[in-house]
C-alpha atoms as a printed R data frame, in Angstrom:
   type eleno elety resid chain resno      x       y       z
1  ATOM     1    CA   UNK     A     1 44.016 234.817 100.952
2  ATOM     2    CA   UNK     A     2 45.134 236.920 104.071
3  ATOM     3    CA   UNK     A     3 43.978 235.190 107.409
4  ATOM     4    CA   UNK     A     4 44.267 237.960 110.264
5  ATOM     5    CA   UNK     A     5 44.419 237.321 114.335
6  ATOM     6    CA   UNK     A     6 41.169 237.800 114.508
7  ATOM     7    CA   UNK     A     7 40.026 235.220 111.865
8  ATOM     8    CA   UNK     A     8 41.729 232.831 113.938
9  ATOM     9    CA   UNK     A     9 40.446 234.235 117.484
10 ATOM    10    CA   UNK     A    10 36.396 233.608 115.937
11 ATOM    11    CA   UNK     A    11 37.214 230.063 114.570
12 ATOM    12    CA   UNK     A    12 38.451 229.166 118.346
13 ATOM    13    CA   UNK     A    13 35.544 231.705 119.946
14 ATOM    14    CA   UNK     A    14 32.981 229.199 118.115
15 ATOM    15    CA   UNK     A    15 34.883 225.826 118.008
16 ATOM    16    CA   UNK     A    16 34.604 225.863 114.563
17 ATOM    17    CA   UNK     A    17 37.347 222.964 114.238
18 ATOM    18    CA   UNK     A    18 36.085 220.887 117.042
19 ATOM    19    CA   UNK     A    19 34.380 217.553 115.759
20 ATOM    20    CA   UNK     A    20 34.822 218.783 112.246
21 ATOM    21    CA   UNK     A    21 37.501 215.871 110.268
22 ATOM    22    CA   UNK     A    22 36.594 212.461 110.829
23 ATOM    23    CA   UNK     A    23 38.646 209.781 112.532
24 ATOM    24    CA   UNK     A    24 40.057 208.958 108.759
25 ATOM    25    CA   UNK     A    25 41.861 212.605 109.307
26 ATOM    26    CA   UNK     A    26 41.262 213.620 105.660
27 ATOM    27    CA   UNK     A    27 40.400 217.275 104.603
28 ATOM    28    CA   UNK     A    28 38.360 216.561 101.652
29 ATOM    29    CA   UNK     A    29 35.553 219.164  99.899
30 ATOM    30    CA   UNK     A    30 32.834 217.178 102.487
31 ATOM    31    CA   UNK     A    31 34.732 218.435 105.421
32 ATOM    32    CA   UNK     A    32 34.778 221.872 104.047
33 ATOM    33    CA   UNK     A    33 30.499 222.122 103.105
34 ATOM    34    CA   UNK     A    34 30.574 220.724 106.829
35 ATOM    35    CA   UNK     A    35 32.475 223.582 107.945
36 ATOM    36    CA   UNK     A    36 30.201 225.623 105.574
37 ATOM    37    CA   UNK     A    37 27.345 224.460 106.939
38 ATOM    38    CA   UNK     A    38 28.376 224.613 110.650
39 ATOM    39    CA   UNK     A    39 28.908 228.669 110.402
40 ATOM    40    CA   UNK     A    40 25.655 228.869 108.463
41 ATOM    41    CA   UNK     A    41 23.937 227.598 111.154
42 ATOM    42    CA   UNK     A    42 25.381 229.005 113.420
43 ATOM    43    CA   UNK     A    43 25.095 232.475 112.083
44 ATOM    44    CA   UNK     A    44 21.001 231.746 111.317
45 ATOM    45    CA   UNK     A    45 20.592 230.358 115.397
46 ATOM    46    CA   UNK     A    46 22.017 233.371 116.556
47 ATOM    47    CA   UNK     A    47 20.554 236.832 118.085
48 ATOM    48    CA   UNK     A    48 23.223 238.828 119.232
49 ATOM    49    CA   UNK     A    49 25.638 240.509 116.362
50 ATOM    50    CA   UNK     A    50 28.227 237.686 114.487
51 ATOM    51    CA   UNK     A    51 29.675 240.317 112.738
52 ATOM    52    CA   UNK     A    52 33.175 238.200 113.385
53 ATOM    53    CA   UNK     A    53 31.873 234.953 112.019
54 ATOM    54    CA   UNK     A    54 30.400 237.291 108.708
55 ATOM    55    CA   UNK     A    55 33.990 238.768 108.503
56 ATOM    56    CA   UNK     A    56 35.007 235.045 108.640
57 ATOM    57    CA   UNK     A    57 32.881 233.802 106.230
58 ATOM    58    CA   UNK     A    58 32.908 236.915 103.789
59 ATOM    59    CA   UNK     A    59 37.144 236.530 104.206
60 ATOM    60    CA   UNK     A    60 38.183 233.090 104.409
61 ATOM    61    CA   UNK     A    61 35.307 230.149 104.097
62 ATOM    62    CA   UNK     A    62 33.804 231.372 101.141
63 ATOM    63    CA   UNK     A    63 36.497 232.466  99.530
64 ATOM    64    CA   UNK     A    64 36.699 231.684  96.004
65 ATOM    65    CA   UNK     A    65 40.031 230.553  96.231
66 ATOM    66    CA   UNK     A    66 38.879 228.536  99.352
67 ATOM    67    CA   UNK     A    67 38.960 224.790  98.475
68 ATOM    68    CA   UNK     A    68 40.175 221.339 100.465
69 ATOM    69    CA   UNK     A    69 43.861 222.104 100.395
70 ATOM    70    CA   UNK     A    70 43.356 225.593 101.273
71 ATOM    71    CA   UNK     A    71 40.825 224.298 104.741
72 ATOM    72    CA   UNK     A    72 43.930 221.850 105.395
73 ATOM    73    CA   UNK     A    73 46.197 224.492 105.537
74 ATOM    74    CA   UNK     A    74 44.060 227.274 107.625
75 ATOM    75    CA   UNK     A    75 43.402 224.363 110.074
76 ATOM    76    CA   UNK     A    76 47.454 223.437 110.444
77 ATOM    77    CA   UNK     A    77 47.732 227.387 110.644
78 ATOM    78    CA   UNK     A    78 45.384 227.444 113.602
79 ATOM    79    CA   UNK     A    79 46.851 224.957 114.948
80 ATOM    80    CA   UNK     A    80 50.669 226.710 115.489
81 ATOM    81    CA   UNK     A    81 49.187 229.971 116.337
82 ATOM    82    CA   UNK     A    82 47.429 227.723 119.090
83 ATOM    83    CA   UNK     A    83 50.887 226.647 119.925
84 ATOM    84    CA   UNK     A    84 52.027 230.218 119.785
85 ATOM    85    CA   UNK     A    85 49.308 231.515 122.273
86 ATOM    86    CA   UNK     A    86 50.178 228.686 124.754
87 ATOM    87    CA   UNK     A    87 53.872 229.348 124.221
88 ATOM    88    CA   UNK     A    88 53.370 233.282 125.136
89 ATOM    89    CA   UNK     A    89 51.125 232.908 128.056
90 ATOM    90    CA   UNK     A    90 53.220 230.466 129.370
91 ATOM    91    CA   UNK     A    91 55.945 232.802 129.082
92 ATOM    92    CA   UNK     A    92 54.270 235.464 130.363
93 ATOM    93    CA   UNK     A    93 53.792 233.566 133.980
């Protein structure tokens, strides 16, 4: 499973991660039909075109290969290219 730039740049454009794994900090299949269920609505509640969050969806969540273990580790990805971005803009300054 290839997760591009802009894969990462919808998750953070929604907040898909925010509020997502509870306070036990376990990625389990419950936290990924969360996730699941999250974009769906999302993507239903909308009017203007989510043709990012399909791409997302179509790409990465529903991925067949896409189970608990694979959420955990496209959540610790997001989370360095976070560190990344910070890292660049504040070199950049």
């Amino acid at each position: 499973m290839d997760i591009s730039d802009e894969h990462l740049q919808t998750i953070e454009k929604y907040a898909l991660f925010q509020h997502l794994i509870d306070s036990n900090g376990i990625v389990d299949e419950s936290v990924l039909d969360k996730l699941k269920l999250n974009v769906r609505s999302l993507i239903a509640s909308m009017e203007e075109n989510s043709k990012d969050l399909l791409d997302l969806c179509i790409d990465v969540i529903y991925h067949n290969n896409m189970k608990a273990f694979g959420l955990h580790q496209l959540i610790l990805l997001y989370i360095q290219w976070e560190r990344d971005k910070e890292a660049r803009e504040d070199s950049e300054e």
